[in-house]
mmCIF file of C-alpha atoms in Angstrom:
data_model
loop_
_atom_site.group_PDB
_atom_site.id
_atom_site.type_symbol
_atom_site.label_atom_id
_atom_site.label_comp_id
_atom_site.label_asym_id
_atom_site.label_seq_id
_atom_site.Cartn_x
_atom_site.Cartn_y
_atom_site.Cartn_z
ATOM 1 C CA MET A 1 36.657 -3.997 -6.322
ATOM 2 C CA THR A 2 33.575 -5.237 -4.960
ATOM 3 C CA ASP A 3 30.699 -6.173 -6.393
ATOM 4 C CA ILE A 4 26.715 -5.676 -5.347
ATOM 5 C CA ALA A 5 26.568 -9.537 -4.784
ATOM 6 C CA GLU A 6 29.757 -9.726 -2.289
ATOM 7 C CA THR A 7 28.347 -7.066 0.051
ATOM 8 C CA HIS A 8 24.798 -9.006 0.066
ATOM 9 C CA SER A 9 26.711 -11.737 1.000
ATOM 10 C CA THR A 10 28.844 -10.306 3.485
ATOM 11 C CA PHE A 11 25.760 -8.204 5.280
ATOM 12 C CA ALA A 12 24.163 -12.055 5.343
ATOM 13 C CA ALA A 13 23.794 -11.691 9.346
ATOM 14 C CA ASP A 14 21.712 -8.340 8.836
ATOM 15 C CA ASP A 15 24.622 -6.366 10.606
ATOM 16 C CA GLU A 16 23.302 -3.027 10.419
ATOM 17 C CA ARG A 17 26.293 -1.589 12.393
ATOM 18 C CA GLU A 18 28.785 -2.848 9.779
ATOM 19 C CA ALA A 19 26.919 -1.315 7.071
ATOM 20 C CA VAL A 20 26.704 2.137 8.816
ATOM 21 C CA ARG A 21 30.368 1.813 9.288
ATOM 22 C CA ARG A 22 30.960 1.169 5.609
ATOM 23 C CA ILE A 23 28.599 3.768 4.545
ATOM 24 C CA VAL A 24 30.441 6.358 6.461
ATOM 25 C CA ALA A 25 33.740 5.238 4.865
ATOM 26 C CA GLY A 26 32.147 5.954 1.590
ATOM 27 C CA ASP A 27 30.974 2.132 0.574
ATOM 28 C CA ARG A 28 28.315 2.910 -2.010
ATOM 29 C CA LEU A 29 27.700 -0.602 -2.385
ATOM 30 C CA ALA A 30 26.887 -0.948 1.469
ATOM 31 C CA PHE A 31 24.460 2.167 0.714
ATOM 32 C CA GLU A 32 22.600 0.472 -2.041
ATOM 33 C CA TRP A 33 22.500 -2.795 0.352
ATOM 34 C CA LEU A 34 20.689 -0.434 3.028
ATOM 35 C CA MET A 35 18.374 0.984 0.525
ATOM 36 C CA ARG A 36 17.339 -2.433 -1.022
ATOM 37 C CA ARG A 37 16.835 -3.952 2.392
ATOM 38 C CA HIS A 38 14.190 -0.922 3.603
ATOM 39 C CA ASN A 39 13.097 0.237 0.008
ATOM 40 C CA ARG A 40 9.676 -1.403 -0.127
ATOM 41 C CA ARG A 41 8.678 -0.543 3.895
ATOM 42 C CA LEU A 42 9.817 2.774 3.741
ATOM 43 C CA TYR A 43 7.964 3.517 0.126
ATOM 44 C CA ARG A 44 4.639 2.754 1.703
ATOM 45 C CA LEU A 45 5.338 4.586 4.534
ATOM 46 C CA ALA A 46 5.855 7.670 2.207
ATOM 47 C CA ARG A 47 2.608 6.453 0.026
ATOM 48 C CA ALA A 48 0.168 6.009 3.067
ATOM 49 C CA THR A 49 1.650 9.686 4.144
ATOM 50 C CA LEU A 50 1.235 11.468 0.791
ATOM 51 C CA ARG A 51 -1.384 9.444 -1.058
ATOM 52 C CA ASP A 52 0.473 10.198 -4.321
ATOM 53 C CA GLY A 53 2.772 7.512 -5.980
ATOM 54 C CA THR A 54 5.135 10.093 -7.678
ATOM 55 C CA GLU A 55 5.288 11.915 -4.619
ATOM 56 C CA ALA A 56 6.741 9.347 -2.227
ATOM 57 C CA GLU A 57 8.610 7.968 -4.754
ATOM 58 C CA ASP A 58 10.512 11.520 -4.627
ATOM 59 C CA ALA A 59 10.086 12.032 -0.809
ATOM 60 C CA LEU A 60 12.019 8.814 -0.550
ATOM 61 C CA GLN A 61 14.440 9.460 -2.965
ATOM 62 C CA ALA A 62 15.032 12.681 -1.078
ATOM 63 C CA ALA A 63 15.093 11.001 2.436
ATOM 64 C CA TYR A 64 17.801 8.754 1.353
ATOM 65 C CA LEU A 65 19.722 11.663 0.742
ATOM 66 C CA SER A 66 19.508 13.128 3.421
ATOM 67 C CA ALA A 67 20.316 10.117 5.515
ATOM 68 C CA TYR A 68 23.233 9.562 3.223
ATOM 69 C CA ARG A 69 24.472 12.755 4.292
ATOM 70 C CA SER A 70 24.054 12.708 7.868
ATOM 71 C CA ILE A 71 24.400 8.785 8.485
ATOM 72 C CA GLY A 72 27.550 9.599 10.532
ATOM 73 C CA ARG A 73 25.158 11.073 13.274
ATOM 74 C CA PHE A 74 23.181 8.033 13.501
ATOM 75 C CA ARG A 75 23.896 6.813 17.281
ATOM 76 C CA GLY A 76 22.453 3.709 17.268
ATOM 77 C CA ASP A 77 20.153 4.568 20.369
ATOM 78 C CA ALA A 78 17.001 3.380 18.115
ATOM 79 C CA THR A 79 16.907 0.911 15.408
ATOM 80 C CA LEU A 80 18.355 2.114 11.586
ATOM 81 C CA LEU A 81 14.878 1.436 10.150
ATOM 82 C CA THR A 82 13.535 3.694 12.681
ATOM 83 C CA TRP A 83 15.992 6.637 11.846
ATOM 84 C CA LEU A 84 15.097 6.023 8.461
ATOM 85 C CA SER A 85 11.359 5.883 9.015
ATOM 86 C CA ARG A 86 11.459 9.394 10.843
ATOM 87 C CA LEU A 87 13.700 10.743 8.086
ATOM 88 C CA VAL A 88 10.848 9.795 5.300
ATOM 89 C CA LEU A 89 8.182 11.033 7.641
ATOM 90 C CA ASN A 90 9.984 14.478 8.130
ATOM 91 C CA GLU A 91 10.500 14.831 4.638
ATOM 92 C CA CYS A 92 6.490 14.015 3.407
ATOM 93 C CA TYR A 93 5.611 16.573 6.063
ATOM 94 C CA GLY A 94 7.742 18.897 4.649
ATOM 95 C CA ARG A 95 6.106 18.417 1.366
ATOM 96 C CA LEU A 96 2.767 18.481 2.624
ATOM 97 C CA ARG A 97 3.404 21.965 4.480
ATOM 98 C CA ARG A 98 5.337 23.451 1.201
ATOM 99 C CA GLU A 99 2.370 22.383 -1.143
ATOM 100 C CA ALA A 100 -0.464 23.606 1.446
ATOM 101 C CA ARG A 101 -2.188 20.223 0.369
ATOM 102 C CA ARG A 102 -3.803 19.888 3.602
ATOM 103 C CA GLN A 103 -5.245 22.524 5.675
ATOM 104 C CA ASN A 104 -3.938 21.080 8.751
ATOM 105 C CA VAL A 105 -1.081 18.697 8.692
ATOM 106 C CA ILE A 106 -0.990 16.052 11.315
ATOM 107 C CA PRO A 107 2.278 16.429 13.198
ATOM 108 C CA MET A 108 4.274 13.386 13.498
ATOM 109 C CA VAL A 109 3.544 12.593 16.834
ATOM 110 C CA ASP A 110 0.136 11.626 15.898
ATOM 111 C CA LEU A 111 0.827 9.427 12.936
ATOM 112 C CA ASN A 112 0.355 5.690 13.116
ATOM 113 C CA THR A 113 -0.545 3.913 10.204
ATOM 114 C CA HIS A 114 0.227 0.184 8.671
ATOM 115 C CA VAL A 115 -1.360 -1.946 5.510
ATOM 116 C CA ASP A 116 -0.076 -4.570 3.651
ATOM 117 C CA ILE A 117 -1.970 -5.076 0.690
ATOM 118 C CA ASP A 118 0.200 -7.850 -0.532
ATOM 119 C CA ALA A 119 -1.117 -9.670 2.275
ATOM 120 C CA MET A 120 -4.708 -9.299 1.584
ATOM 121 C CA THR A 121 -4.722 -10.407 -2.001
ATOM 122 C CA VAL A 122 -3.914 -14.167 -2.983
ATOM 123 C CA GLN A 123 -1.170 -15.260 -4.861
ATOM 124 C CA ASP A 124 -1.885 -16.724 -8.337
ATOM 125 C CA PRO A 125 0.307 -15.763 -10.970
ATOM 126 C CA ASP A 126 -0.734 -18.466 -13.595
ATOM 127 C CA SER A 127 -4.214 -17.618 -13.952
ATOM 128 C CA PRO A 128 -4.688 -14.332 -15.844
ATOM 129 C CA ASP A 129 -8.396 -13.875 -14.601
ATOM 130 C CA LYS A 130 -7.209 -14.319 -10.645
ATOM 131 C CA ALA A 131 -4.510 -11.872 -11.407
ATOM 132 C CA LEU A 132 -6.857 -9.348 -12.641
ATOM 133 C CA ALA A 133 -9.317 -9.673 -10.296
ATOM 134 C CA ARG A 134 -6.231 -9.072 -7.409
ATOM 135 C CA ALA A 135 -5.637 -6.101 -9.403
ATOM 136 C CA GLU A 136 -8.875 -4.932 -9.185
ATOM 137 C CA LEU A 137 -9.302 -5.791 -5.452
ATOM 138 C CA ARG A 138 -5.833 -4.465 -4.374
ATOM 139 C CA ALA A 139 -7.324 -0.876 -6.417
ATOM 140 C CA VAL A 140 -10.243 -0.973 -4.527
ATOM 141 C CA LEU A 141 -7.787 -1.656 -1.129
ATOM 142 C CA GLU A 142 -5.973 1.164 -2.205
ATOM 143 C CA ARG A 143 -8.562 3.821 -2.665
ATOM 144 C CA LYS A 144 -10.285 2.701 0.648
ATOM 145 C CA LEU A 145 -6.852 3.298 2.385
ATOM 146 C CA ASP A 146 -6.351 6.834 0.859
ATOM 147 C CA GLU A 147 -10.078 8.095 2.320
ATOM 148 C CA LEU A 148 -8.991 7.012 5.660
ATOM 149 C CA PRO A 149 -7.727 9.941 7.811
ATOM 150 C CA GLU A 150 -4.002 9.877 7.735
ATOM 151 C CA VAL A 151 -3.534 9.350 11.733
ATOM 152 C CA PHE A 152 -5.096 5.846 10.871
ATOM 153 C CA ARG A 153 -3.882 5.138 7.314
ATOM 154 C CA VAL A 154 -0.305 5.342 8.614
ATOM 155 C CA ILE A 155 -0.839 3.068 11.295
ATOM 156 C CA PHE A 156 -2.613 0.749 9.021
ATOM 157 C CA VAL A 157 0.211 0.188 6.836
ATOM 158 C CA LEU A 158 3.297 -0.331 9.270
ATOM 159 C CA ARG A 159 1.065 -2.632 11.232
ATOM 160 C CA SER A 160 -1.150 -4.580 8.846
ATOM 161 C CA VAL A 161 0.803 -4.052 5.822
ATOM 162 C CA GLU A 162 4.180 -4.346 6.775
ATOM 163 C CA GLU A 163 3.561 -6.484 9.883
ATOM 164 C CA LEU A 164 5.505 -4.368 12.137
ATOM 165 C CA SER A 165 4.609 -4.948 15.897
ATOM 166 C CA VAL A 166 3.732 -2.581 18.255
ATOM 167 C CA GLU A 167 6.602 -1.971 19.587
ATOM 168 C CA GLU A 168 8.434 -1.241 16.527
ATOM 169 C CA THR A 169 5.589 1.159 14.860
ATOM 170 C CA ALA A 170 5.612 3.314 18.377
ATOM 171 C CA GLN A 171 9.449 3.554 17.600
ATOM 172 C CA CYS A 172 9.039 4.696 14.267
ATOM 173 C CA LEU A 173 6.275 7.442 14.662
ATOM 174 C CA ASP A 174 7.783 8.245 18.279
ATOM 175 C CA ILE A 175 4.332 7.498 19.823
ATOM 176 C CA PRO A 176 2.694 5.350 22.970
ATOM 177 C CA GLU A 177 1.940 1.707 22.655
ATOM 178 C CA ALA A 178 -1.326 1.871 23.430
ATOM 179 C CA THR A 179 -2.014 4.916 21.040
ATOM 180 C CA VAL A 180 -0.751 2.440 18.128
ATOM 181 C CA ARG A 181 -3.031 -0.114 19.527
ATOM 182 C CA SER A 182 -6.226 2.079 20.076
ATOM 183 C CA ARG A 183 -5.573 3.896 16.511
ATOM 184 C CA HIS A 184 -4.851 0.562 14.545
ATOM 185 C CA PHE A 185 -7.931 -0.875 15.755
ATOM 186 C CA ARG A 186 -9.973 2.084 14.800
ATOM 187 C CA ALA A 187 -8.039 2.214 11.679
ATOM 188 C CA ARG A 188 -9.597 -1.547 11.077
ATOM 189 C CA SER A 189 -13.070 -0.857 11.740
ATOM 190 C CA LEU A 190 -12.952 2.441 9.870
ATOM 191 C CA LEU A 191 -11.653 0.212 6.693
ATOM 192 C CA ARG A 192 -13.978 -2.417 7.351
ATOM 193 C CA GLU A 193 -17.103 -0.219 7.416
ATOM 194 C CA SER A 194 -16.087 1.399 4.087
ATOM 195 C CA LEU A 195 -15.219 -1.885 2.389
ATOM 196 C CA ALA A 196 -18.645 -3.104 3.636
ATOM 197 C CA HIS A 197 -20.247 -0.310 2.242
ATOM 198 C CA GLU A 198 -18.749 -1.042 -1.311
ATOM 199 C CA ILE A 199 -19.592 -4.730 -1.130
ATOM 200 C CA ASP A 200 -23.520 -3.401 -0.118
ATOM 201 C CA LEU A 201 -23.568 -1.085 -3.195
ATOM 202 C CA ALA A 202 -21.790 -4.024 -5.233
ATOM 203 C CA GLU A 203 -24.669 -6.169 -4.426
ATOM 204 C CA ARG A 204 -27.503 -4.271 -6.272
ATOM 205 C CA ASP A 205 -25.473 -5.187 -9.690
ATOM 206 C CA VAL A 206 -24.679 -8.952 -8.858
ATOM 207 C CA PHE A 207 -25.795 -10.866 -12.062
ATOM 208 C CA GLU A 208 -26.576 -7.711 -13.773
ATOM 209 C CA PHE A 209 -28.998 -8.731 -16.501
ATOM 210 C CA GLY A 210 -30.043 -5.424 -18.918
ATOM 211 C CA GLY A 211 -28.893 -3.646 -21.765
ATOM 212 C CA ALA A 212 -27.040 -5.232 -24.267
ATOM 213 C CA HIS A 213 -27.481 -8.689 -22.403
ATOM 214 C CA CYS A 214 -31.310 -8.171 -22.335
ATOM 215 C CA ASP A 215 -31.490 -6.933 -26.301
ATOM 216 C CA ARG A 216 -29.261 -10.144 -27.043
ATOM 217 C CA VAL A 217 -31.447 -12.783 -25.708
ATOM 218 C CA VAL A 218 -34.558 -11.091 -26.796
ATOM 219 C CA ALA A 219 -33.437 -10.656 -30.070
ATOM 220 C CA ASN A 220 -32.314 -14.246 -30.244
ATOM 221 C CA VAL A 221 -35.217 -15.676 -29.076
ATOM 222 C CA LEU A 222 -37.224 -13.581 -31.646
ATOM 223 C CA ALA A 223 -35.274 -14.715 -34.387
ATOM 224 C CA ARG A 224 -35.816 -18.394 -33.503
ATOM 225 C CA VAL A 225 -39.454 -17.616 -33.210
ATOM 226 C CA THR A 226 -39.913 -15.910 -36.524
ATOM 227 C CA GLY A 227 -37.665 -19.009 -37.876
ATOM 228 C CA GLU A 228 -40.360 -21.814 -36.453
ATOM 229 C CA ASP A 229 -43.098 -19.173 -37.699
ATOM 230 C CA ASP A 230 -41.767 -19.398 -41.036
ATOM 231 C CA GLN A 231 -41.337 -23.284 -41.218
ATOM 232 C CA GLY A 232 -45.411 -23.496 -39.889
ATOM 233 C CA SER A 233 -44.283 -25.444 -36.494
ATOM 234 C CA GLY A 234 -43.762 -22.756 -33.967
ATOM 235 C CA ALA A 235 -47.456 -21.566 -33.716
ATOM 236 C CA PRO A 236 -48.405 -20.825 -29.910
ATOM 237 C CA ALA A 237 -50.337 -23.685 -28.464
ATOM 238 C CA ILE A 238 -54.463 -22.408 -27.797
#
């Protein structure tokens, strides 16, 4: 019986057509290979659309099930990633409509977003302090991304986070390449403005010295002064 390691080795040449053929024939290990290959990218697409990690994971699973059931109809006119991306987007928008999360659901044709959080943070696994700072930065970036209009958020994730080309992004979202370029530019501008505002607010608190800090210094100094006064050597000079 073929194990998953052997399957991965078999598809080392990224032969997705062969993977599709095997999946159609009932090879579940080939389907596992396919999911692992595209998991992160498709999850990020779902997360950018739904703005909720749990919902995004559920939508991704549902899209994979749909893909497994219908992969025999995959014609290869587009890439497998493009086909899977559209299934994920359709699932996400179906959820948005059913749950009435938005008053106006943007049609898939208007979508384009792409963001790579990992690429925006420096990797340094040996430093707990830097890891914490990186996590805090990641949280700020994700919050700011969630604040972007969906039409820009999805584009930013695909282009900046997953680093898809303009052509690949246009294929995934079924929109013109010119639209991808203009919306990606706008998304970057909006995110830059939002982050700049966040920094402006934070500047007011840089090197903050109040509350407990202030009380501690005053108390320490007064204690020293009291001690010196008690010894008769700390009276202020006149």
